[in-house]
CSV table of C-alpha atoms and ligand atoms in Angstrom, one decimal:
chain,number,residue,atom,x,y,z
A,1,UNK,CA,-231.1,7.1,114.8
A,2,UNK,CA,-229.2,4.7,112.6
A,3,UNK,CA,-227.6,1.6,114.0
A,4,UNK,CA,-225.7,-1.5,113.2
A,5,UNK,CA,-227.5,-4.7,114.0
A,6,UNK,CA,-225.5,-7.8,114.8
A,7,UNK,CA,-226.7,-11.4,115.4
A,8,UNK,CA,-225.1,-13.7,117.9
A,9,UNK,CA,-225.7,-16.9,119.8
A,10,UNK,CA,-228.4,-16.3,122.5
A,11,UNK,CA,-226.7,-15.5,125.8
A,12,UNK,CA,-223.7,-13.8,124.2
A,13,UNK,CA,-225.2,-10.4,123.8
A,14,UNK,CA,-223.1,-8.8,126.5
A,15,UNK,CA,-219.9,-10.1,124.9
A,16,UNK,CA,-221.0,-8.9,121.5
A,17,UNK,CA,-222.0,-5.5,122.9
A,18,UNK,CA,-218.5,-5.1,124.5
A,19,UNK,CA,-216.8,-6.2,121.3
A,20,UNK,CA,-218.9,-3.8,119.1
A,21,UNK,CA,-218.2,-0.9,121.4
A,22,UNK,CA,-214.5,-1.5,121.3
A,23,UNK,CA,-214.4,-1.9,117.5
A,24,UNK,CA,-216.7,1.2,117.0
A,25,UNK,CA,-214.4,3.3,119.2
A,26,UNK,CA,-211.4,2.2,117.2
A,27,UNK,CA,-213.2,3.3,114.0
A,28,UNK,CA,-214.2,6.6,115.6
A,29,UNK,CA,-217.9,5.8,115.3
A,30,UNK,CA,-219.7,7.1,118.3
A,31,UNK,CA,-222.7,5.3,119.9
A,32,UNK,CA,-223.8,2.7,122.4
A,33,UNK,CA,-225.0,-0.9,122.4
A,34,UNK,CA,-228.6,-1.8,123.1
A,35,UNK,CA,-229.9,-5.3,123.8
A,36,UNK,CA,-232.0,-7.6,126.0
A,37,UNK,CA,-230.3,-10.7,127.4
A,38,UNK,CA,-231.1,-13.8,125.4
A,39,UNK,CA,-232.5,-12.1,122.4
A,40,UNK,CA,-229.8,-13.3,120.0
A,41,UNK,CA,-228.8,-9.8,118.6
A,42,UNK,CA,-227.4,-6.5,119.6
A,43,UNK,CA,-228.1,-3.1,118.1
A,44,UNK,CA,-225.2,-0.6,118.2
A,45,UNK,CA,-227.0,2.8,118.1
A,46,UNK,CA,-224.9,5.5,116.4
A,47,UNK,CA,-225.4,9.2,117.1
A,48,UNK,CA,-225.4,9.9,113.4
A,49,UNK,CA,-226.2,8.0,110.2
A,50,UNK,CA,-222.7,8.5,108.7
A,51,UNK,CA,-221.2,6.6,111.6
A,52,UNK,CA,-223.5,3.6,111.2
A,53,UNK,CA,-222.6,3.5,107.5
A,54,UNK,CA,-218.9,3.7,108.3
A,55,UNK,CA,-219.3,0.7,110.7
A,56,UNK,CA,-221.2,-1.2,108.0
A,57,UNK,CA,-218.5,-0.5,105.5
A,58,UNK,CA,-215.4,-1.0,107.6
A,59,UNK,CA,-216.3,-3.6,110.1
A,60,UNK,CA,-216.6,-7.1,108.7
A,61,UNK,CA,-218.3,-10.0,110.4
A,62,UNK,CA,-215.1,-11.9,109.9
A,63,UNK,CA,-213.2,-9.3,111.9
A,64,UNK,CA,-215.4,-10.0,114.9
A,65,UNK,CA,-215.5,-12.9,117.4
A,66,UNK,CA,-219.1,-12.9,118.4
A,67,UNK,CA,-221.1,-11.5,115.4
A,68,UNK,CA,-222.7,-13.9,113.0
A,69,UNK,CA,-224.2,-11.3,110.7
A,70,UNK,CA,-224.3,-7.5,110.6
A,71,UNK,CA,-226.2,-4.9,108.7
A,72,UNK,CA,-226.8,-1.2,108.9
A,73,UNK,CA,-230.4,-0.5,110.0
A,74,UNK,CA,-232.2,2.3,108.2
A,75,UNK,CA,-235.8,1.6,109.4
A,76,UNK,CA,-237.4,0.0,112.4
A,77,UNK,CA,-241.0,-0.9,111.4
A,78,UNK,CA,-243.6,-1.6,114.1
A,79,UNK,CA,-247.3,-2.6,114.1
A,80,UNK,CA,-247.1,-3.9,110.6
A,81,UNK,CA,-250.5,-4.9,109.3
A,82,UNK,CA,-250.5,-8.7,109.0
A,83,UNK,CA,-252.5,-8.4,105.7
A,84,UNK,CA,-249.9,-6.0,104.2
A,85,UNK,CA,-246.4,-6.2,105.6
A,86,UNK,CA,-245.0,-5.8,102.1
A,87,UNK,CA,-246.1,-2.2,101.5
A,88,UNK,CA,-244.1,-0.5,104.3
A,89,UNK,CA,-241.1,-2.8,103.9
A,90,UNK,CA,-240.9,-2.1,100.2
A,91,UNK,CA,-241.3,1.7,100.8
A,92,UNK,CA,-238.5,1.7,103.4
A,93,UNK,CA,-236.1,-0.2,101.0
A,94,UNK,CA,-237.0,2.1,98.1
A,95,UNK,CA,-236.4,5.2,100.2
A,96,UNK,CA,-232.9,4.0,101.1
A,97,UNK,CA,-232.0,2.4,97.8
A,98,UNK,CA,-228.5,3.3,96.5
A,99,UNK,CA,-228.6,3.2,92.7
A,100,UNK,CA,-224.8,3.6,92.6
A,101,UNK,CA,-224.4,0.2,94.1
A,102,UNK,CA,-226.9,-2.4,92.8
A,103,UNK,CA,-228.5,-4.6,95.4
A,104,UNK,CA,-227.7,-8.2,94.5
A,105,UNK,CA,-229.0,-10.3,97.4
A,106,UNK,CA,-231.9,-10.3,99.8
A,107,UNK,CA,-231.9,-11.7,103.4
A,108,UNK,CA,-235.0,-12.1,105.4
A,109,UNK,CA,-233.8,-13.4,108.8
A,110,UNK,CA,-234.8,-14.0,112.4
A,111,UNK,CA,-232.9,-14.4,115.6
A,112,UNK,CA,-231.5,-17.9,116.6
A,113,UNK,CA,-233.8,-18.1,119.6
A,114,UNK,CA,-237.0,-20.0,120.3
A,115,UNK,CA,-239.0,-16.8,119.7
A,116,UNK,CA,-237.0,-16.2,116.5
A,117,UNK,CA,-237.5,-19.7,115.2
A,118,UNK,CA,-241.3,-19.2,115.4
A,119,UNK,CA,-240.8,-16.6,112.7
A,120,UNK,CA,-239.0,-18.9,110.3
A,121,UNK,CA,-242.0,-19.7,108.2
A,122,UNK,CA,-243.0,-16.1,108.0
A,123,UNK,CA,-239.5,-15.1,106.9
A,124,UNK,CA,-239.4,-17.8,104.2
A,125,UNK,CA,-242.8,-16.8,102.7
A,126,UNK,CA,-242.1,-13.1,103.0
A,127,UNK,CA,-238.8,-13.4,101.2
A,128,UNK,CA,-240.6,-14.9,98.2
A,129,UNK,CA,-243.1,-12.0,97.8
A,130,UNK,CA,-240.6,-9.3,98.7
A,131,UNK,CA,-238.0,-10.6,96.2
A,132,UNK,CA,-240.6,-10.5,93.4
A,133,UNK,CA,-241.6,-6.9,94.3
A,134,UNK,CA,-238.1,-5.7,94.6
A,135,UNK,CA,-237.2,-7.1,91.2
A,136,UNK,CA,-240.4,-5.5,89.7
A,137,UNK,CA,-239.4,-2.2,91.3
A,138,UNK,CA,-235.7,-2.5,90.0
A,139,UNK,CA,-234.4,-2.6,93.5
A,140,UNK,CA,-232.9,-6.1,93.2
A,141,UNK,CA,-231.0,-7.7,90.3
A,142,UNK,CA,-232.6,-10.8,88.8
A,143,UNK,CA,-229.4,-12.8,89.1
A,144,UNK,CA,-227.9,-13.0,92.6
A,145,UNK,CA,-224.8,-10.9,92.8
A,146,UNK,CA,-222.8,-11.6,95.9
A,147,UNK,CA,-220.6,-8.6,95.1
A,148,UNK,CA,-223.4,-6.1,95.3
A,149,UNK,CA,-225.0,-4.5,98.3
A,150,UNK,CA,-227.4,-6.7,100.2
A,151,UNK,CA,-230.9,-5.8,101.4
A,152,UNK,CA,-231.7,-7.1,104.9
A,153,UNK,CA,-235.0,-7.5,106.7
A,154,UNK,CA,-234.9,-8.9,110.2
A,155,UNK,CA,-238.1,-9.9,111.9
A,156,UNK,CA,-238.2,-9.7,115.7
A,157,UNK,CA,-242.0,-10.3,115.9
A,158,UNK,CA,-244.9,-11.0,113.5
A,159,UNK,CA,-245.5,-7.3,113.2
A,160,UNK,CA,-242.0,-5.8,113.7
A,161,UNK,CA,-238.9,-5.8,111.6
A,162,UNK,CA,-235.7,-4.0,111.0
A,163,UNK,CA,-234.8,-3.0,107.5
A,164,UNK,CA,-231.3,-2.2,106.2
A,165,UNK,CA,-228.3,-3.0,104.0
A,166,UNK,CA,-224.8,-4.5,104.1
A,167,UNK,CA,-221.7,-4.1,102.0
A,168,UNK,CA,-220.0,-7.0,100.2
A,169,UNK,CA,-217.1,-8.4,102.1
A,170,UNK,CA,-218.5,-7.3,105.4
A,171,UNK,CA,-221.4,-9.7,105.8
A,172,UNK,CA,-222.0,-13.4,106.2
A,173,UNK,CA,-223.4,-15.0,103.0
A,174,UNK,CA,-225.6,-17.4,105.0
A,175,UNK,CA,-229.3,-17.2,106.0
A,176,UNK,CA,-229.5,-16.0,109.7
A,177,UNK,CA,-225.7,-15.8,109.6
A,178,UNK,CA,-225.5,-19.5,110.2
A,179,UNK,CA,-223.3,-22.0,108.3
A,180,UNK,CA,-225.2,-25.2,108.5
A,181,UNK,CA,-223.4,-28.5,108.1
A,182,UNK,CA,-224.6,-32.1,107.7
A,183,UNK,CA,-223.1,-34.5,110.2
A,184,UNK,CA,-220.7,-36.6,108.3
A,185,UNK,CA,-221.5,-40.3,108.4
A,186,UNK,CA,-218.6,-42.1,110.1
A,187,UNK,CA,-217.4,-39.2,112.2
A,188,UNK,CA,-217.0,-40.4,115.8
A,189,UNK,CA,-218.3,-37.2,117.6
A,190,UNK,CA,-220.3,-34.1,116.9
A,191,UNK,CA,-217.2,-32.0,117.7
A,192,UNK,CA,-216.2,-32.8,114.2
A,193,UNK,CA,-218.5,-30.1,113.0
A,194,UNK,CA,-216.6,-27.4,114.9
A,195,UNK,CA,-213.4,-28.1,113.0
A,196,UNK,CA,-215.2,-28.5,109.7
A,197,UNK,CA,-217.0,-25.1,110.1
A,198,UNK,CA,-213.6,-23.5,111.1
A,199,UNK,CA,-211.9,-25.0,108.0
A,200,UNK,CA,-214.7,-23.9,105.7
A,201,UNK,CA,-215.4,-20.5,107.1
A,202,UNK,CA,-212.2,-19.2,108.7
A,203,UNK,CA,-209.6,-20.3,106.1
A,204,UNK,CA,-209.5,-19.1,102.5
A,205,UNK,CA,-209.4,-21.7,99.7
A,206,UNK,CA,-205.6,-21.0,99.3
A,207,UNK,CA,-205.1,-21.3,103.1
A,208,UNK,CA,-207.0,-24.6,103.1
A,209,UNK,CA,-204.7,-26.0,100.4
A,210,UNK,CA,-201.6,-24.9,102.3
A,211,UNK,CA,-202.7,-25.9,105.8
A,212,UNK,CA,-204.4,-29.2,105.1
A,213,UNK,CA,-202.2,-30.8,102.4
A,214,UNK,CA,-202.8,-34.5,101.8
A,215,UNK,CA,-199.8,-36.5,103.0
A,216,UNK,CA,-198.7,-33.9,105.5
A,217,UNK,CA,-198.6,-34.4,109.3
A,218,UNK,CA,-200.7,-33.1,112.1
A,219,UNK,CA,-200.9,-33.4,115.9
A,220,UNK,CA,-204.4,-33.4,117.5
A,221,UNK,CA,-204.2,-32.5,121.3
A,222,UNK,CA,-207.2,-33.8,123.2
A,223,UNK,CA,-208.2,-35.9,120.3
A,224,UNK,CA,-210.7,-38.5,121.6
A,225,UNK,CA,-213.0,-39.9,120.4
A,226,UNK,CA,-211.6,-38.5,117.2
A,227,UNK,CA,-214.0,-36.0,115.5
A,228,UNK,CA,-211.2,-33.5,114.7
A,229,UNK,CA,-208.8,-36.3,113.7
A,230,UNK,CA,-211.5,-37.5,111.4
A,231,UNK,CA,-211.5,-34.2,109.5
A,232,UNK,CA,-207.8,-34.4,109.0
A,233,UNK,CA,-207.8,-38.0,108.0
A,234,UNK,CA,-210.5,-37.5,105.4
A,235,UNK,CA,-208.2,-34.8,103.8
A,236,UNK,CA,-205.4,-37.3,103.6
A,237,UNK,CA,-203.3,-36.1,106.5
A,238,UNK,CA,-201.3,-38.3,109.0
A,239,UNK,CA,-202.3,-37.6,112.6
A,240,UNK,CA,-200.7,-38.1,116.0
A,241,UNK,CA,-203.8,-38.2,118.2
A,242,UNK,CA,-203.0,-37.3,121.8
A,243,UNK,CA,-205.4,-38.2,124.6
A,244,UNK,CA,-205.8,-40.6,127.5
A,245,UNK,CA,-209.3,-41.6,126.2
A,246,UNK,CA,-210.3,-44.1,123.6
A,247,UNK,CA,-210.0,-43.3,119.9
A,248,UNK,CA,-212.4,-44.5,117.3
A,249,UNK,CA,-211.4,-47.9,115.9
A,250,UNK,CA,-212.2,-47.0,112.2
A,251,UNK,CA,-209.9,-44.0,112.4
A,252,UNK,CA,-207.1,-46.3,113.6
A,253,UNK,CA,-207.9,-48.8,110.8
A,254,UNK,CA,-207.3,-46.0,108.3
A,255,UNK,CA,-203.5,-46.4,108.9
A,256,UNK,CA,-203.2,-42.6,109.1
A,257,UNK,CA,-203.5,-42.3,112.8
A,258,UNK,CA,-201.1,-43.0,115.7
A,259,UNK,CA,-202.7,-42.7,119.2
A,260,UNK,CA,-200.6,-41.7,122.2
A,261,UNK,CA,-202.0,-41.7,125.7
A,262,UNK,CA,-200.0,-38.7,126.8
A,263,UNK,CA,-200.4,-35.3,128.3
A,264,UNK,CA,-201.1,-32.7,125.6
A,265,UNK,CA,-199.1,-30.1,127.6
A,266,UNK,CA,-195.8,-32.0,127.4
A,267,UNK,CA,-196.2,-34.0,124.2
A,268,UNK,CA,-193.6,-33.5,121.5
A,269,UNK,CA,-194.2,-34.4,117.8
A,270,UNK,CA,-192.7,-37.7,116.7
A,271,UNK,CA,-190.6,-36.3,113.9
A,272,UNK,CA,-189.7,-33.0,115.6
A,273,UNK,CA,-192.3,-30.9,113.8
A,274,UNK,CA,-195.7,-31.0,112.0
A,275,UNK,CA,-197.5,-29.0,109.5
A,276,UNK,CA,-200.6,-28.5,111.6
A,277,UNK,CA,-201.4,-28.5,115.3
A,278,UNK,CA,-205.0,-28.8,116.4
A,279,UNK,CA,-206.2,-28.7,120.0
A,280,UNK,CA,-209.6,-29.1,121.6
A,281,UNK,CA,-208.6,-29.7,125.2
A,282,UNK,CA,-210.9,-28.2,127.7
A,283,UNK,CA,-208.5,-26.0,129.7
A,284,UNK,CA,-208.0,-22.5,130.8
A,285,UNK,CA,-207.8,-20.2,127.7
A,286,UNK,CA,-204.5,-18.6,128.8
A,287,UNK,CA,-202.9,-22.0,129.3
A,288,UNK,CA,-204.0,-23.2,125.8
A,289,UNK,CA,-202.9,-19.9,124.2
A,290,UNK,CA,-199.5,-20.2,125.8
A,291,UNK,CA,-199.1,-23.8,124.6
A,292,UNK,CA,-200.2,-22.9,121.1
A,293,UNK,CA,-197.7,-20.0,121.1
A,294,UNK,CA,-194.9,-22.3,122.2
A,295,UNK,CA,-195.5,-24.7,119.3
A,296,UNK,CA,-195.7,-21.9,116.8
A,297,UNK,CA,-192.7,-19.8,118.2
A,298,UNK,CA,-190.5,-22.9,118.3
A,299,UNK,CA,-191.8,-24.0,115.0
A,300,UNK,CA,-193.0,-27.4,116.1
A,301,UNK,CA,-196.0,-26.6,114.0
A,302,UNK,CA,-196.4,-24.3,111.0
A,303,UNK,CA,-200.0,-23.6,111.6
A,304,UNK,CA,-202.6,-24.1,114.3
A,305,UNK,CA,-206.3,-24.4,114.8
A,306,UNK,CA,-207.6,-24.6,118.3
A,307,UNK,CA,-210.4,-23.8,120.7
A,308,UNK,CA,-210.4,-21.5,123.7
A,309,UNK,CA,-212.9,-22.5,126.3
A,310,UNK,CA,-214.9,-19.5,127.5
A,311,UNK,CA,-215.4,-19.0,131.3
A,312,UNK,CA,-218.8,-18.3,132.8
A,313,UNK,CA,-218.1,-14.7,133.5
A,314,UNK,CA,-216.0,-12.0,131.8
A,315,UNK,CA,-215.9,-14.0,128.6
A,316,UNK,CA,-214.9,-11.2,126.3
A,317,UNK,CA,-212.2,-9.9,128.7
A,318,UNK,CA,-210.7,-13.4,129.2
A,319,UNK,CA,-210.6,-14.3,125.6
A,320,UNK,CA,-209.2,-10.9,124.6
A,321,UNK,CA,-206.4,-11.4,127.2
A,322,UNK,CA,-205.6,-14.8,125.8
A,323,UNK,CA,-205.6,-13.5,122.2
A,324,UNK,CA,-203.4,-10.5,123.1
A,325,UNK,CA,-200.8,-12.8,124.8
A,326,UNK,CA,-200.6,-15.0,121.7
A,327,UNK,CA,-200.6,-12.1,119.3
A,328,UNK,CA,-197.8,-10.4,121.2
A,329,UNK,CA,-195.6,-13.5,120.8
A,330,UNK,CA,-196.4,-13.9,117.2
A,331,UNK,CA,-195.7,-10.3,116.4
A,332,UNK,CA,-192.1,-10.6,117.7
A,333,UNK,CA,-191.3,-13.3,115.1
A,334,UNK,CA,-189.9,-12.7,111.6
A,335,UNK,CA,-192.8,-14.6,110.1
A,336,UNK,CA,-196.2,-13.1,109.4
A,337,UNK,CA,-199.3,-14.9,110.5
A,338,UNK,CA,-202.9,-14.6,109.6
A,339,UNK,CA,-205.0,-15.0,112.7
A,340,UNK,CA,-208.8,-15.4,113.0
A,341,UNK,CA,-211.0,-15.7,116.1
A,342,UNK,CA,-214.6,-16.8,115.9
A,343,UNK,CA,-217.5,-18.0,118.0
A,344,UNK,CA,-218.8,-20.5,115.4
A,345,UNK,CA,-222.3,-21.8,115.1
A,346,UNK,CA,-221.2,-25.3,116.1
A,347,UNK,CA,-219.3,-23.9,119.1
A,348,UNK,CA,-221.0,-23.6,122.4
A,349,UNK,CA,-219.0,-22.0,125.2
A,350,UNK,CA,-215.7,-21.7,123.3
A,351,UNK,CA,-214.2,-19.8,120.4
A,352,UNK,CA,-212.1,-21.2,117.6
A,353,UNK,CA,-208.8,-19.7,116.6
A,354,UNK,CA,-206.9,-20.2,113.3
A,355,UNK,CA,-203.3,-19.2,112.9
A,356,UNK,CA,-201.8,-19.6,109.5
A,357,UNK,CA,-198.1,-18.9,108.8
A,358,UNK,CA,-197.8,-16.8,105.6
A,359,UNK,CA,-195.6,-18.2,102.9
B,1,SAM,C1,-213.9,-31.9,123.9
B,1,SAM,S1,-213.0,-33.3,124.0
B,1,SAM,C2,-212.3,-33.5,122.5
B,1,SAM,C3,-213.2,-33.9,121.4
B,1,SAM,C4,-212.5,-34.2,120.1
B,1,SAM,N1,-211.9,-33.0,119.5
B,1,SAM,C5,-213.4,-34.8,119.1
B,1,SAM,O1,-213.6,-34.2,118.1
B,1,SAM,O2,-213.8,-36.0,119.3
B,1,SAM,C6,-211.6,-32.9,125.0
B,1,SAM,C7,-210.6,-34.0,125.2
B,1,SAM,O3,-209.4,-33.5,125.7
B,1,SAM,C8,-208.8,-34.5,126.5
B,1,SAM,N2,-207.8,-33.8,127.4
B,1,SAM,C9,-208.1,-32.9,128.4
B,1,SAM,N3,-206.9,-32.6,128.9
B,1,SAM,C10,-205.9,-33.2,128.3
B,1,SAM,C11,-204.5,-33.2,128.4
B,1,SAM,N4,-203.9,-32.5,129.3
B,1,SAM,N5,-203.8,-34.0,127.5
B,1,SAM,C12,-204.4,-34.7,126.6
B,1,SAM,N6,-205.8,-34.7,126.4
B,1,SAM,C13,-206.5,-34.0,127.3
B,1,SAM,C14,-210.0,-35.2,127.2
B,1,SAM,O4,-209.6,-36.5,127.5
B,1,SAM,C15,-211.0,-35.2,126.1
B,1,SAM,O5,-211.1,-36.4,125.4
């Protein structure tokens, strides 16, 4: 039976399984999720191959909260001979090749777990030989073509892998579905990477220009020690940093930051409104979603980027409820908003939300 395979952070398989089930039903694709807790991926088994293909074509990684990468599985290969893994993998790919849509990229991945990471070297080496063979066999273009179909091989053990494909626009363009970032020297906290990843992966280039305009103003609720403020300052923005804690001295020295030891739930912007509201306060998701809605509805902020802390249990349900509350309020406004919700690589037990007001 065909399936859709989706990667996630280890421990989030239940949430991803619920999300895939909900999305598959909405697309009329019948099946069920299968996973083991902690394995870092979920397989959504479809009752027929056409449904798996439809899911692969219509459901984008960017439309999901918990999936990092997704592809349609055509073959599950077990007991591979360690001396010749290439033969069966190549045969499986050739059997499912689609000449109408040239394969432009190859991914050889593993799960983001301790067991998965033990396969990293194998994946790297195997990718080199498989790429050469695919090119020789006219299954892969010589020049990388991100707009083509991608071939995926996902190793789950030294002798076991899943083989399949993904459509352009629906996948992540990063190895293992992970957007890696270097910690910026001078940033006061690792949290800075959460906002950087959100900016680089959840906003389009045009949205970035609009939302993070140099010279414009932002409010950062729960700002200390200043990792998120740092991202805004480095883009030339002026920031009101709200937190009872201590803010990084070099950020204050930039002349672009005002620090207010105030409560983020009652704070009002100094000039009545700002371009961007960001919020990393650790609070109940519904409370934060309500606060963000208030700022956007009353136009205290044009756009918002914020985190919703995930509870220990019923994470998918809790976050869906918070999202629905916010969406309902935004839908009533004359303005249109582009919203995106993502469990990012640099997030742990939280998801990031971007809300961009359309011009
Ligand atoms: C996860 S930390 C923020 C880290 C920050 N984004 C960074 O990059 O350095 C959460 C912060 O929210 C602040 N906080 C929590 N509740 C708050 C509230 N009601 N008003 C203002 N700040 C609050 C805490 O003091 C804490 O510094």
